[in-house]
Amino acid sequence: MEVAYQAIDDYFSGSGESDESLFLEKYNDINRKVFIGFRINGDKKGSAVAVENNLAKSVYKAALRALEDQRYKGSITENDLKDLKIEIKIFGDEKILDQYYEKGIHGLRLEEEGSNGNYYTTVAIEKNNGIQTLLKRLCEAAGLDENCHQDENVNIYYFPIIHFATTIYSDEITTFYRCNVIDFKPNVNEKKIKESLNLAEGWMLLNLDEDGLFNYEYHPSSDEYIKKDNALRQLLSSRWLAEKSKENDVLKQMHKVNLDYILRNWYKEDGELGY
């Protein structure tokens, strides 16, 4: 992490050269692919990968390349440095996909005659995708048919990823496991659980829109909800609202609006049967 921040300091100081003492001998011959991602106040602000014959040098090169990334409304500026947080992923050895692939532990790579697609560990967790859905989407990301993973000419690999970052919540480096932070001694009691449930209920009610649809899968980095829908989640949310409306008359009107939405969009009759 120190090397990544030093690369940024060197870039903005205009030194144009790296201090070779950064690239310690113990990192020699560790030619792992390294991913560097930048965030400013939680928003993505550039990313890149690099592979050198020294792990620290790979970090340094990837950080410099990420500074040139213009995909997120321009690269970071010197004024952004006080809010800059850095994410680092180090890739392990690839293996042909088999039963030992683990969601959130491994990334995936697919290749076929020049076409290539990669998914890091975060995709499976953030989208809650199983392996078959991941493979279909990976095929599409590579510009191939969604069922290309069934083709014997397509090679699919998986690889472990070490994932750590500085975050807006702490100046300390946070290490992620399955894209989450593990607390082995959680300070949890009945009061905190009830507070958490009350906050969740409040969030649910605030995210029922005027048409009766529950918004879900909020993306903090873009400050928006995805447009895709999921009937099962909507129906379970509706069931929850029905139970709550028994206790609170104010919620009955919200429940009615929600039911109207469901019946308009997802209910149909065929003879004597309703679906």
Coordinates of C-alpha atoms in Angstrom, one line a residue:
M1 CA 0.0 0.0 0.0
E2 CA 2.9 2.4 0.8
V3 CA 4.3 1.7 -2.7
A4 CA 1.0 2.6 -4.3
Y5 CA 0.7 5.9 -2.5
Q6 CA 4.4 6.7 -3.2
A7 CA 3.7 6.2 -6.9
I8 CA 1.0 8.8 -6.8
D9 CA 3.2 11.2 -4.8
D10 CA 6.0 10.7 -7.4
Y11 CA 3.5 11.4 -10.2
F12 CA 2.2 14.7 -8.8
S13 CA 5.6 15.8 -7.6
G14 CA 6.9 15.5 -11.2
S15 CA 9.9 13.4 -10.2
G16 CA 9.2 11.0 -13.1
E17 CA 11.3 8.3 -11.5
S18 CA 10.7 5.6 -8.9
D19 CA 13.0 5.0 -6.0
E20 CA 14.5 1.5 -6.6
S21 CA 14.7 1.0 -2.9
L22 CA 10.9 0.6 -2.9
F23 CA 11.2 -2.6 -4.8
L24 CA 12.6 -4.8 -2.1
E25 CA 14.6 -7.9 -3.1
K26 CA 12.1 -10.2 -1.3
Y27 CA 9.6 -9.3 -3.9
N28 CA 11.9 -10.3 -6.8
D29 CA 10.5 -13.1 -9.1
I30 CA 7.0 -12.6 -7.7
N31 CA 5.5 -11.7 -11.0
R32 CA 1.9 -11.6 -10.0
K33 CA -0.7 -9.6 -11.8
V34 CA -1.7 -6.7 -9.6
F35 CA -5.0 -4.6 -9.8
I36 CA -5.1 -1.1 -8.4
G37 CA -8.3 0.8 -8.0
F38 CA -8.9 4.4 -6.8
R39 CA -11.9 5.8 -5.0
I40 CA -12.7 9.3 -4.0
N41 CA -15.4 9.6 -1.3
G42 CA -16.6 6.1 -2.3
D43 CA -16.8 6.8 -6.0
K44 CA -14.6 4.9 -8.5
K45 CA -11.9 7.1 -10.0
G46 CA -9.7 4.9 -12.1
S47 CA -8.1 1.4 -12.1
A48 CA -5.4 -0.6 -13.9
V49 CA -3.4 -3.8 -13.8
A50 CA 0.3 -4.5 -14.2
V51 CA 2.8 -7.4 -14.1
E52 CA 6.5 -7.0 -13.4
N53 CA 9.2 -9.3 -12.2
N54 CA 9.0 -7.7 -8.7
L55 CA 5.7 -7.5 -6.9
A56 CA 6.2 -4.0 -5.5
K57 CA 7.1 -2.8 -9.0
S58 CA 3.9 -4.3 -10.3
V59 CA 2.0 -2.2 -7.7
Y60 CA 3.9 0.9 -8.6
K61 CA 3.3 0.5 -12.4
A62 CA -0.4 -0.3 -11.9
A63 CA -0.9 2.8 -9.7
L64 CA 0.7 5.0 -12.4
R65 CA -1.5 3.5 -15.1
A66 CA -4.6 4.0 -13.0
L67 CA -3.7 7.7 -12.9
E68 CA -4.2 7.8 -16.6
D69 CA -7.6 6.1 -16.5
Q70 CA -10.3 8.6 -17.9
R71 CA -13.3 6.3 -17.7
Y72 CA -14.7 7.8 -14.5
K73 CA -15.2 11.5 -15.5
G74 CA -11.5 12.1 -15.7
S75 CA -8.5 10.9 -13.6
I76 CA -7.8 12.0 -10.1
T77 CA -6.4 15.5 -9.5
E78 CA -4.0 16.8 -6.9
N79 CA -7.0 18.2 -5.0
D80 CA -8.4 14.7 -4.7
L81 CA -5.4 13.3 -2.9
K82 CA -6.7 14.1 0.6
D83 CA -9.7 11.9 0.0
L84 CA -8.0 9.2 -2.1
K85 CA -8.5 5.5 -1.0
I86 CA -6.7 2.7 -2.8
E87 CA -7.9 -0.9 -3.4
I88 CA -5.3 -3.6 -4.3
K89 CA -5.9 -7.1 -5.6
I90 CA -3.1 -9.6 -6.1
F91 CA -3.8 -12.5 -8.4
G92 CA -2.7 -16.1 -7.7
D93 CA -2.0 -19.0 -10.0
E94 CA -4.6 -20.0 -12.6
K95 CA -6.2 -23.5 -12.7
I96 CA -8.6 -25.0 -15.2
L97 CA -12.1 -24.6 -13.7
D98 CA -13.2 -27.5 -11.5
Q99 CA -15.3 -28.3 -8.5
Y100 CA -12.9 -26.4 -6.2
Y101 CA -13.9 -23.0 -7.4
E102 CA -15.3 -20.9 -4.5
K103 CA -17.5 -17.8 -4.9
G104 CA -15.8 -14.7 -3.5
I105 CA -12.5 -16.5 -3.1
H106 CA -11.6 -16.9 -6.8
G107 CA -11.8 -14.8 -9.9
L108 CA -12.6 -16.3 -13.3
R109 CA -11.0 -15.9 -16.7
L110 CA -12.3 -17.2 -20.1
E111 CA -10.5 -17.3 -23.4
E112 CA -11.2 -18.5 -26.9
E113 CA -9.2 -17.6 -30.1
G114 CA -8.3 -14.1 -29.0
S115 CA -11.4 -13.4 -27.1
N116 CA -10.9 -12.9 -23.4
G117 CA -13.0 -12.1 -20.4
N118 CA -12.2 -11.6 -16.7
Y119 CA -14.3 -11.5 -13.5
Y120 CA -12.8 -10.6 -10.2
T121 CA -14.1 -12.0 -6.9
T122 CA -16.3 -9.0 -6.2
V123 CA -18.7 -9.7 -9.2
A124 CA -20.0 -12.9 -7.8
I125 CA -20.6 -11.4 -4.4
E126 CA -22.1 -8.0 -5.4
K127 CA -24.4 -9.6 -8.0
N128 CA -25.0 -12.7 -5.9
N129 CA -24.5 -14.9 -9.0
G130 CA -23.9 -18.6 -9.1
I131 CA -21.3 -20.2 -11.3
Q132 CA -23.6 -20.8 -14.2
T133 CA -24.9 -17.2 -14.3
L134 CA -21.3 -16.0 -14.0
L135 CA -20.1 -18.1 -16.9
K136 CA -22.9 -16.9 -19.1
R137 CA -22.2 -13.2 -18.3
L138 CA -18.4 -13.9 -18.7
C139 CA -19.1 -15.2 -22.2
E140 CA -21.0 -12.1 -23.1
A141 CA -18.3 -9.9 -21.6
A142 CA -15.8 -11.6 -23.9
G143 CA -18.0 -10.8 -26.9
L144 CA -19.2 -14.4 -27.3
D145 CA -22.5 -16.3 -27.2
E146 CA -23.8 -16.6 -23.6
N147 CA -23.5 -20.4 -23.8
C148 CA -19.9 -20.3 -25.0
H149 CA -18.7 -21.9 -21.8
Q150 CA -20.2 -25.2 -23.0
D151 CA -17.9 -25.2 -26.1
E152 CA -14.9 -27.5 -25.7
N153 CA -12.7 -24.9 -27.5
V154 CA -13.3 -22.4 -24.8
N155 CA -10.8 -22.4 -21.9
I156 CA -12.1 -21.3 -18.4
Y157 CA -9.7 -20.7 -15.5
Y158 CA -10.1 -19.7 -11.9
F159 CA -7.5 -18.1 -9.6
P160 CA -7.3 -16.9 -5.9
I161 CA -7.2 -13.2 -5.2
I162 CA -5.7 -11.4 -2.2
H163 CA -7.9 -8.2 -1.6
F164 CA -7.2 -5.3 0.7
A165 CA -7.8 -1.5 0.7
T166 CA -7.9 1.7 2.6
T167 CA -11.5 2.8 3.1
I168 CA -13.5 5.9 4.0
Y169 CA -14.3 4.2 7.3
S170 CA -10.7 3.8 8.6
D171 CA -7.2 4.9 7.9
E172 CA -6.0 1.4 8.6
I173 CA -5.6 -1.2 5.8
T174 CA -8.7 -3.5 5.6
T175 CA -8.3 -7.0 4.3
F176 CA -11.4 -8.6 2.7
Y177 CA -12.5 -12.2 2.8
R178 CA -15.1 -13.2 0.3
C179 CA -15.3 -9.4 -0.3
N180 CA -16.4 -8.8 3.3
V181 CA -14.7 -7.8 6.5
I182 CA -14.7 -10.6 9.1
D183 CA -15.1 -9.6 12.8
F184 CA -14.2 -12.6 14.9
K185 CA -15.4 -10.9 18.1
P186 CA -18.5 -9.1 17.2
N187 CA -19.9 -6.8 19.9
V188 CA -23.6 -7.9 19.5
N189 CA -26.5 -7.9 21.9
E190 CA -30.3 -7.9 21.8
K191 CA -30.5 -4.2 21.8
K192 CA -28.2 -3.8 18.8
I193 CA -30.1 -6.5 16.9
K194 CA -33.4 -4.7 17.5
E195 CA -31.8 -1.4 16.4
S196 CA -30.6 -3.0 13.3
L197 CA -34.0 -4.4 12.5
N198 CA -35.6 -1.1 13.1
L199 CA -33.2 0.6 10.7
A200 CA -33.8 -2.0 8.1
E201 CA -37.6 -1.5 8.4
G202 CA -37.2 2.2 8.0
W203 CA -35.0 1.7 5.0
M204 CA -37.6 -0.6 3.4
L205 CA -40.4 1.9 3.9
L206 CA -38.4 4.8 2.5
N207 CA -37.6 2.8 -0.6
L208 CA -41.2 2.0 -1.6
D209 CA -41.7 4.4 -4.5
E210 CA -45.0 6.2 -5.4
D211 CA -45.9 3.5 -7.9
G212 CA -45.8 0.8 -5.2
L213 CA -42.5 -0.8 -6.3
F214 CA -39.8 -1.5 -3.7
N215 CA -36.4 -0.2 -4.9
Y216 CA -33.5 -2.6 -4.2
E217 CA -29.8 -3.3 -4.9
Y218 CA -28.6 0.2 -4.3
H219 CA -25.1 1.0 -5.7
P220 CA -23.4 3.6 -3.4
S221 CA -20.6 4.2 -5.9
S222 CA -23.1 5.6 -8.4
D223 CA -25.8 6.7 -5.9
E224 CA -28.6 4.9 -7.8
Y225 CA -30.7 1.7 -7.9
I226 CA -30.4 -0.7 -10.7
K227 CA -33.2 -0.8 -13.2
K228 CA -33.6 -4.6 -13.3
D229 CA -36.5 -6.1 -11.3
N230 CA -36.9 -9.3 -9.4
A231 CA -40.4 -10.6 -8.7
L232 CA -39.4 -12.9 -5.9
R233 CA -37.8 -10.1 -3.9
Q234 CA -40.8 -7.8 -4.6
L235 CA -43.3 -10.4 -3.4
L236 CA -41.3 -11.2 -0.2
S237 CA -41.1 -7.4 0.5
S238 CA -44.9 -7.2 -0.1
R239 CA -45.5 -10.0 2.4
W240 CA -43.4 -8.1 4.9
L241 CA -45.4 -4.9 4.3
A242 CA -48.7 -6.9 4.7
E243 CA -47.6 -8.1 8.1
K244 CA -46.5 -4.6 9.2
S245 CA -49.8 -3.0 8.1
K246 CA -51.6 -5.1 10.6
E247 CA -49.8 -3.2 13.3
N248 CA -49.9 0.2 11.8
D249 CA -52.9 1.8 10.0
V250 CA -50.7 4.3 8.3
L251 CA -49.0 1.5 6.4
K252 CA -52.3 0.1 5.1
Q253 CA -52.5 2.6 2.2
M254 CA -48.8 1.9 1.3
H255 CA -49.8 -1.8 1.3
K256 CA -52.7 -1.1 -1.0
V257 CA -50.6 0.8 -3.5
N258 CA -48.0 -2.0 -3.4
L259 CA -50.7 -4.7 -4.0
D260 CA -52.1 -2.7 -6.9
Y261 CA -48.6 -2.6 -8.5
I262 CA -48.2 -6.4 -8.1
L263 CA -51.6 -7.2 -9.5
R264 CA -51.2 -4.9 -12.4
N265 CA -47.8 -6.2 -13.4
W266 CA -47.5 -9.8 -12.3
Y267 CA -50.9 -11.4 -11.9
K268 CA -52.9 -12.9 -14.7
E269 CA -55.9 -15.3 -15.0
D270 CA -56.4 -18.2 -17.4
G271 CA -59.9 -19.6 -17.1
E272 CA -60.4 -20.5 -13.4
L273 CA -56.7 -20.3 -12.6
G274 CA -54.7 -17.3 -11.4
Y275 CA -51.0 -16.9 -11.8

